[in-house]
XYZ file of C-alpha atoms in Angstrom:
525
model
C 118.867 95.750 111.696
C 118.787 96.752 108.016
C 115.395 98.051 106.907
C 113.648 96.290 104.023
C 113.130 99.627 102.301
C 114.924 102.826 103.253
C 114.182 106.206 101.644
C 116.397 109.204 102.491
C 116.103 112.813 101.332
C 113.978 111.812 98.328
C 113.245 114.678 95.934
C 111.288 114.480 92.670
C 111.091 117.346 90.185
C 109.183 117.431 86.900
C 110.320 119.459 83.894
C 107.354 120.827 81.929
C 107.269 123.545 79.266
C 110.542 125.047 80.453
C 109.425 125.206 84.087
C 110.251 122.957 87.045
C 107.673 121.577 89.495
C 108.783 120.006 92.789
C 106.412 117.134 93.641
C 108.427 115.549 96.479
C 110.834 117.500 98.668
C 113.213 115.817 101.147
C 111.086 112.797 102.129
C 112.483 110.200 104.570
C 110.900 106.905 105.666
C 111.752 103.246 106.135
C 109.863 99.959 106.277
C 110.994 96.977 108.313
C 110.097 93.298 107.918
C 106.464 92.572 108.740
C 105.663 96.275 109.120
C 102.983 98.424 107.512
C 103.831 102.075 106.881
C 100.978 104.325 105.726
C 101.483 107.417 103.580
C 98.498 109.733 103.960
C 97.629 113.159 102.651
C 95.337 114.942 100.236
C 95.441 114.414 96.470
C 98.569 116.016 95.037
C 100.493 115.786 98.327
C 103.181 113.557 96.761
C 102.120 110.158 98.150
C 101.913 108.266 94.861
C 104.937 110.052 93.345
C 107.032 108.992 96.360
C 105.894 105.386 95.925
C 106.411 105.313 92.145
C 109.922 106.698 92.636
C 110.983 103.545 94.483
C 110.804 101.524 91.246
C 111.572 104.402 88.826
C 108.050 104.212 87.386
C 107.760 107.948 86.776
C 107.697 109.538 83.283
C 110.897 110.631 81.524
C 110.521 114.268 82.574
C 110.935 113.304 86.250
C 114.246 113.938 88.007
C 114.745 111.688 91.078
C 117.435 112.450 93.648
C 118.239 111.139 97.098
C 118.583 107.519 98.169
C 116.216 104.524 97.907
C 117.625 101.258 99.264
C 116.090 97.785 99.159
C 117.780 95.702 101.883
C 120.816 97.961 101.596
C 120.953 97.892 97.784
C 120.687 101.331 96.134
C 117.882 101.540 93.539
C 118.347 105.148 92.362
C 120.371 105.116 89.158
C 120.484 101.325 88.571
C 119.938 99.935 85.060
C 116.571 98.923 83.631
C 117.763 95.297 83.492
C 118.391 95.325 87.239
C 115.078 97.080 87.877
C 113.160 94.363 85.990
C 114.266 91.744 88.518
C 113.057 93.977 91.353
C 109.693 95.001 89.842
C 107.014 92.397 90.464
C 109.498 89.998 92.047
C 111.009 91.645 95.122
C 108.688 94.666 95.100
C 105.082 94.512 93.886
C 102.725 97.383 93.165
C 98.941 97.624 93.439
C 97.934 100.650 91.377
C 95.041 103.004 92.083
C 93.265 102.617 88.720
C 93.047 98.953 87.668
C 91.411 99.559 84.268
C 94.478 101.441 83.063
C 96.884 98.922 84.652
C 95.365 95.767 83.154
C 95.857 94.955 79.464
C 92.432 95.218 77.738
C 93.486 92.706 75.036
C 94.475 89.857 77.374
C 92.358 87.596 79.568
C 92.692 87.638 83.344
C 94.358 84.202 83.276
C 96.955 85.296 80.705
C 97.912 88.381 82.703
C 98.207 86.508 85.987
C 100.107 83.683 84.284
C 102.589 86.189 82.838
C 103.151 87.726 86.284
C 103.873 84.313 87.830
C 106.034 82.914 84.996
C 108.175 86.061 84.746
C 109.526 85.815 88.278
C 108.898 82.311 89.626
C 109.254 78.693 88.533
C 107.730 77.393 91.766
C 104.202 76.985 90.367
C 105.053 76.063 86.760
C 103.438 72.585 87.008
C 100.152 73.747 88.551
C 99.973 77.371 87.487
C 96.219 77.405 86.681
C 95.380 76.000 90.113
C 97.612 78.620 91.720
C 95.897 81.427 89.767
C 92.458 80.173 90.902
C 93.772 80.051 94.484
C 95.004 83.669 94.229
C 91.667 84.884 92.850
C 89.823 83.039 95.631
C 92.003 84.685 98.295
C 91.104 88.172 97.072
C 87.361 87.481 96.968
C 86.589 86.798 93.275
C 83.377 84.733 92.978
C 83.575 81.601 90.780
C 87.262 82.284 89.956
C 87.651 79.307 87.584
C 84.876 80.748 85.387
C 86.529 84.194 85.379
C 89.847 83.044 83.902
C 88.748 83.695 80.330
C 87.249 87.126 81.117
C 88.729 90.380 79.854
C 89.102 93.453 82.133
C 86.079 95.265 80.623
C 83.878 92.284 81.549
C 84.602 92.772 85.254
C 83.281 95.431 87.613
C 85.612 98.110 89.008
C 85.967 96.235 92.296
C 86.653 92.928 90.570
C 89.395 94.498 88.452
C 91.035 95.873 91.588
C 90.975 92.421 93.164
C 92.694 90.965 90.089
C 95.422 93.613 90.475
C 95.873 92.632 94.123
C 96.119 88.939 93.188
C 98.758 89.815 90.573
C 100.777 91.780 93.120
C 100.728 88.921 95.643
C 101.546 86.217 93.066
C 105.304 86.141 93.687
C 105.314 86.689 97.452
C 107.270 89.970 97.282
C 109.447 91.386 100.068
C 107.732 94.773 99.736
C 104.131 95.366 98.693
C 103.309 98.952 97.663
C 99.548 99.415 97.772
C 98.394 102.705 96.219
C 94.745 103.161 97.287
C 94.129 99.380 96.975
C 90.551 99.492 98.286
C 89.370 102.622 96.456
C 87.082 100.714 94.060
C 85.944 98.070 96.554
C 82.651 97.806 98.385
C 82.699 97.654 102.172
C 82.463 93.878 102.561
C 85.262 93.162 100.065
C 87.301 96.030 101.529
C 87.068 94.245 104.880
C 88.208 90.976 103.234
C 91.191 92.671 101.566
C 92.219 94.344 104.815
C 91.947 91.005 106.615
C 94.136 89.497 103.889
C 96.760 92.231 104.311
C 96.650 91.809 108.106
C 97.148 88.059 107.625
C 100.121 88.662 105.299
C 101.576 91.058 107.836
C 101.300 88.447 110.605
C 102.357 85.324 108.695
C 105.122 86.683 106.441
C 107.966 89.116 106.794
C 106.671 91.200 103.904
C 106.758 94.960 104.407
C 103.806 97.018 103.175
C 103.768 100.638 102.020
C 100.091 101.560 102.223
C 99.015 104.750 100.421
C 95.523 105.949 101.240
C 93.273 108.905 101.982
C 91.066 106.796 104.295
C 92.302 107.303 107.839
C 90.000 104.553 109.095
C 92.032 102.033 107.080
C 95.281 103.449 108.457
C 94.096 102.972 112.025
C 93.122 99.376 111.343
C 96.117 98.224 109.319
C 99.237 100.366 109.767
C 101.963 100.335 112.428
C 103.404 103.735 111.555
C 102.147 106.679 109.524
C 103.696 109.537 107.538
C 101.446 112.517 106.830
C 102.343 114.355 103.616
C 101.469 117.855 102.456
C 102.775 119.598 99.320
C 105.594 117.071 98.860
C 106.858 117.105 102.439
C 106.326 114.813 105.438
C 104.775 117.118 108.040
C 104.224 114.472 110.725
C 105.243 110.871 111.341
C 105.166 108.320 114.122
C 103.250 105.363 115.539
C 99.633 105.280 114.362
C 98.283 105.245 117.925
C 100.341 108.312 118.905
C 99.522 110.341 115.764
C 95.804 109.566 115.965
C 95.508 110.266 119.689
C 97.691 113.394 119.784
C 98.215 114.869 116.302
C 100.846 117.615 116.469
C 100.458 119.260 113.077
C 97.425 121.362 112.195
C 97.146 119.628 108.805
C 96.963 116.180 110.478
C 94.155 117.442 112.717
C 92.350 118.728 109.620
C 92.550 115.277 107.995
C 91.444 113.462 111.143
C 88.428 115.592 111.917
C 87.079 116.234 108.411
C 83.461 115.124 108.347
C 80.297 115.563 106.342
C 76.873 116.557 107.573
C 74.767 113.570 108.594
C 71.910 114.006 106.129
C 70.853 116.074 103.097
C 68.398 118.960 103.133
C 64.772 117.756 102.921
C 62.880 118.091 99.643
C 59.340 119.275 99.049
C 56.646 116.590 99.147
C 55.203 118.227 96.020
C 58.471 117.927 94.064
C 57.887 116.930 90.434
C 58.971 113.536 89.125
C 62.092 113.923 86.954
C 62.760 110.280 86.073
C 60.929 107.012 86.481
C 62.198 103.466 85.901
C 59.704 100.595 85.608
C 60.520 96.872 85.443
C 63.994 97.480 84.020
C 65.902 94.376 82.991
C 69.431 94.094 81.580
C 70.691 90.602 80.675
C 73.960 90.123 78.799
C 74.065 87.013 76.569
C 76.874 84.462 76.998
C 77.833 83.348 73.486
C 80.031 80.416 72.516
C 81.155 78.603 69.405
C 81.845 79.657 65.845
C 78.294 80.906 65.321
C 78.165 82.735 68.684
C 75.247 80.659 69.960
C 73.689 82.049 73.152
C 74.157 79.474 75.925
C 73.087 81.576 78.892
C 72.804 85.062 80.339
C 74.583 87.255 82.856
C 71.609 88.703 84.726
C 72.989 92.152 85.557
C 69.673 93.819 86.510
C 66.300 92.180 87.193
C 62.988 94.033 87.349
C 64.335 97.299 88.807
C 61.895 100.138 89.489
C 62.511 103.588 90.997
C 61.322 107.203 90.958
C 63.554 110.306 91.121
C 62.041 113.654 92.099
C 63.296 117.191 91.559
C 66.079 118.052 94.014
C 66.210 114.478 95.326
C 69.164 112.138 95.699
C 68.626 108.392 95.310
C 71.529 106.428 96.785
C 72.257 103.093 95.108
C 74.411 100.797 97.198
C 75.657 97.226 96.846
C 78.767 95.160 96.305
C 80.801 95.163 93.080
C 78.902 93.281 90.391
C 75.501 93.875 92.035
C 74.216 95.834 89.012
C 74.542 99.427 90.280
C 76.496 100.823 87.318
C 74.501 98.766 84.798
C 71.295 100.304 86.157
C 72.816 103.775 85.718
C 73.960 103.118 82.138
C 70.511 101.826 81.204
C 68.860 104.893 82.732
C 71.123 107.031 80.510
C 70.158 104.837 77.526
C 73.830 103.999 77.023
C 73.103 100.260 76.934
C 70.127 98.196 75.737
C 67.474 97.229 78.250
C 63.969 95.828 78.599
C 61.326 97.760 80.520
C 60.696 101.496 80.634
C 62.738 104.591 81.492
C 60.874 107.898 81.571
C 62.359 111.393 81.698
C 59.778 114.057 82.557
C 56.923 111.672 81.643
C 58.390 110.716 78.254
C 59.740 107.265 77.465
C 63.412 107.473 76.448
C 62.851 104.790 73.809
C 60.562 107.246 71.996
C 63.371 109.814 71.609
C 65.000 110.047 68.178
C 68.801 110.152 67.971
C 68.654 113.936 67.465
C 66.303 114.427 70.431
C 68.403 112.145 72.611
C 71.555 114.116 71.783
C 69.797 117.328 72.844
C 68.672 115.609 76.056
C 72.271 114.796 77.028
C 72.780 118.321 78.383
C 69.974 117.630 80.887
C 71.237 114.188 81.957
C 74.932 113.873 82.766
C 77.093 111.145 84.276
C 80.311 111.082 86.291
C 82.082 107.752 85.800
C 83.900 105.713 88.437
C 87.271 105.620 86.682
C 88.244 109.214 85.799
C 91.456 108.277 83.985
C 89.589 105.913 81.674
C 86.833 108.454 80.928
C 89.068 111.461 80.234
C 90.745 111.786 76.833
C 94.541 111.738 77.263
C 94.861 113.934 74.144
C 92.753 116.790 75.524
C 93.715 119.380 78.110
C 91.707 119.871 81.278
C 90.085 122.997 79.820
C 89.175 121.252 76.554
C 87.609 118.329 78.460
C 85.423 120.577 80.617
C 84.424 122.852 77.702
C 83.590 120.009 75.300
C 79.975 119.764 76.473
C 79.462 123.524 76.166
C 80.758 123.491 72.582
C 78.498 120.548 71.677
C 75.276 121.831 73.271
C 75.806 125.610 73.209
C 78.170 126.259 70.264
C 77.378 129.977 70.139
C 78.335 130.613 73.781
C 80.740 133.554 74.190
C 81.549 132.729 77.806
C 83.089 129.259 77.488
C 86.401 130.147 79.168
C 84.614 131.894 82.040
C 82.294 128.896 82.567
C 85.255 126.501 82.563
C 87.138 128.602 85.122
C 84.029 128.867 87.293
C 83.480 125.087 87.181
C 87.133 124.392 88.051
C 87.002 126.718 91.059
C 83.766 125.049 92.245
C 85.398 121.607 92.333
C 88.641 122.825 93.906
C 90.905 123.062 90.865
C 93.157 125.987 89.946
C 91.935 127.516 86.637
C 95.567 128.175 85.702
C 95.985 124.390 85.284
C 93.396 124.203 82.472
C 96.188 123.729 79.902
C 97.525 120.585 81.588
C 96.665 117.023 80.468
C 94.984 114.289 82.607
C 98.241 112.397 83.280
C 99.651 115.542 84.909
C 97.009 115.438 87.657
C 96.657 113.155 90.681
C 93.839 110.569 90.837
C 91.699 112.803 93.014
C 92.252 115.819 90.778
C 91.223 113.776 87.717
C 87.983 112.870 89.487
C 87.316 116.567 90.092
C 87.845 117.273 86.363
C 85.226 114.610 85.578
C 82.772 116.214 88.022
C 83.427 119.689 86.567
C 82.790 118.368 83.042
C 79.318 117.172 84.087
C 78.385 120.144 86.273
C 79.404 122.875 83.815
C 76.191 122.232 81.820
C 73.975 122.655 84.941
C 72.045 119.433 84.173
C 68.668 118.446 85.681
C 69.659 114.839 86.470
C 73.172 113.620 87.247
C 74.241 110.001 87.633
C 77.222 109.901 89.996
C 78.999 106.552 89.759
C 81.399 106.416 92.745
C 82.255 110.141 92.371
C 84.210 110.364 95.631
C 85.944 106.965 95.584
C 89.300 108.424 94.471
C 89.164 111.430 96.789
C 90.753 111.913 100.183
C 88.478 112.601 103.154
C 88.861 116.396 103.216
C 88.183 116.689 99.473
C 85.286 114.214 99.827
C 83.736 116.642 102.284
C 84.290 119.537 99.857
C 82.820 117.614 96.892
C 79.793 116.382 98.867
C 79.070 119.862 100.171
C 79.583 121.203 96.619
C 77.130 118.648 95.193
C 74.600 119.553 97.880
C 74.937 123.298 97.232
C 74.609 122.820 93.447
C 71.574 120.612 94.011
C 69.928 123.211 96.225
C 70.755 126.089 93.880
C 69.684 124.431 90.618
C 67.189 121.835 91.985
C 69.218 119.061 90.363
C 68.412 115.409 90.994
C 71.116 112.837 91.665
C 71.411 109.100 91.370
C 74.362 108.521 93.654
C 76.098 105.149 93.312
C 78.610 104.235 95.987
C 79.951 101.435 98.159
C 80.743 103.961 100.898
C 77.692 103.904 103.145
C 78.853 106.945 105.114
C 78.850 109.033 101.931
C 75.531 107.508 100.829
C 73.952 108.444 104.160
C 75.132 112.061 104.016
C 73.949 112.523 100.409
C 70.785 110.468 99.958
C 67.105 111.110 100.638
C 66.238 107.528 99.710
C 68.382 104.418 99.393
C 68.161 101.431 97.052
C 70.149 98.327 98.020
C 71.143 95.974 95.171
C 72.412 92.400 95.288
C 72.939 90.089 92.291
C 70.937 92.393 90.012
C 67.947 92.633 92.358
C 66.701 95.537 94.465
C 66.515 93.800 97.845
C 65.566 96.862 99.921
C 64.554 100.468 99.332
C 63.152 103.319 101.376
C 63.909 106.471 103.327
C 67.689 106.754 103.804
C 67.689 107.177 107.577
C 65.165 104.375 108.052
C 67.175 101.925 105.917
C 70.387 102.935 107.679
C 68.959 102.736 111.219
C 66.523 99.854 110.818
C 67.489 97.620 107.857
C 65.014 94.842 107.083
C 67.011 92.708 104.644
C 69.861 90.450 105.853
C 72.112 91.620 102.997
C 71.605 95.279 103.971
C 72.460 94.363 107.566
C 75.715 92.685 106.446
C 76.724 95.809 104.478
C 76.100 98.046 107.475
C 77.966 95.715 109.836
C 81.042 96.026 107.593
C 81.034 99.792 108.220
C 80.396 99.846 111.956
C-alpha cells in the first residue's frame, strides 16, 4: 500500500553569513491513510523544519535534499505552480503562531472564504453557512457574529481555532498540525483533540502532529518519532515507546516534571500591587458616526492583591478576560476602578513617572513572534530595556549574556534575528528581555505555552529561583492548570470577564467550589 506521505533521507541546511547550519539530518517517516504520526522533541530539534519542508515553506536560504512523496508523487523540486495546488488543497497546515499567520487587514470571513474558494467549488452557493459551520466545529462562540471580526479582536485561543477551521475547510488528504493546541485552554484543547480523533475515525485523512506535549501524543497519535538535534532518535507505536522508551532522550522527555507547589511566602510580606473594582468594557460602534450600540464586557469588577514574592495564578478559557486584566494592571489599556502599585494609584502617575515605573513592572506576552521586533537581533531586543532605563550602564553585554544563559539560550546567538529561532527559543528571548531588568512585578501571559515539557520545567524552576532571589511578584496567566498549580500561591478563576473563584492554590485545585472551576479541572484529569 502506498503511503499518503513518505519522507526519506530528508536533510535541510541553512546558509547564513557564509556558514552552513544543518537543521534536519537524514529524517525518515511515513503517514498512511487515517493515521496520526506525532513528531516530538524539544524546541530546535527540527520538528517544524521537517514539516515545513514538505510544502517547501522554508526561506530562500534553506537547501532541501532527500525525497518527499505525496501518494507517490515527488514534491522536492516541483514548480511553485504545482505546489500551489497541493498547499491548502491536498495538504493543509495549522501553524504554531496564528497572529502571524492570519492577515491583520482582512476579516475572519474574508480569510476563510478565500481558503474555500481557492481550492473548492463545492460550497460556492452556501459559502457563508459553511464558514459558520466550520467555526462552530472548532468551538468559536457565536460564530455568525464573529465573521466581521479582525484577528486582533480575537483572543489567542480564538485565533488558533480560526486557523484550524481554515486548515479543515477543503478536507485535505494530509493535515500538518504544528503545535495546534498551544494557545488553547484545557476545555477547548479537549474539543480540538476530539475533533481530530473524529476526523481520524471518519475520514482517511492522515495527520502529522507536531507537539511538545506528550500527553496529547498518547491520546491522539498512532505512531511517534522522537527528534533531537535534527535526527530521529526513536520511533515506533505510541504504546511501545511510552511503555518502554529505548533512548535516554525519550526517557528525559517522558519523565520531565515540575515540583508540585511553590515555596511559601511570609505572612508579613508587603503588598506590591492592589486592584479594586476594575472594569474594562470595549464599546461596539456602528454607522458613519461610530455610534456606540453595545459593549464587549471584557472584565467586570475584578479585585486582587499581590504580595512581595507571591505568585497569583489567573486561569480561564480564551476570551475570559485574563490578558485584558493584565494589560489594565500595566496601564496599557483604559479601565475603570483602581490599580495601586506600592500604595500609589497608577492613574496619579505622570507620563514621565510611569515610564520610570516600567523597569519595576514588566510583562511577557503570549505571542513571542508578534512581540519581538523582526528588525532587531536577539541581543538588541534583550538590551533595549537596559538602554532605556539605565543608559549609563557599562555592563550591558554582560547582563545580556547572563540573562540568555539563565533562560537556556547560547549567548553566541545574540546576533541572530527572531525568525532564526524556534518558537520556544523566541519565548525564552521574551522572558530574558523582561527579567534582565530584575523587576519587582512581572505579568507572565502564557509564558510557557510555546515551550516543550523539559524546557517548561527549566523555565518554571528559573522563574521560581529568580522570584526567591529577588523577591519578585508574579501574575501568572495560563490555561495549563498543571503549570498554574506548580507556580501559584493563590489562584483566580475567570469566566466571561468575572472572577468566579479565588483562594489558596492547593485549596482551589483540590476542593473547587464553582462549577466552572470543576469543569476546567475535569478537562485536565
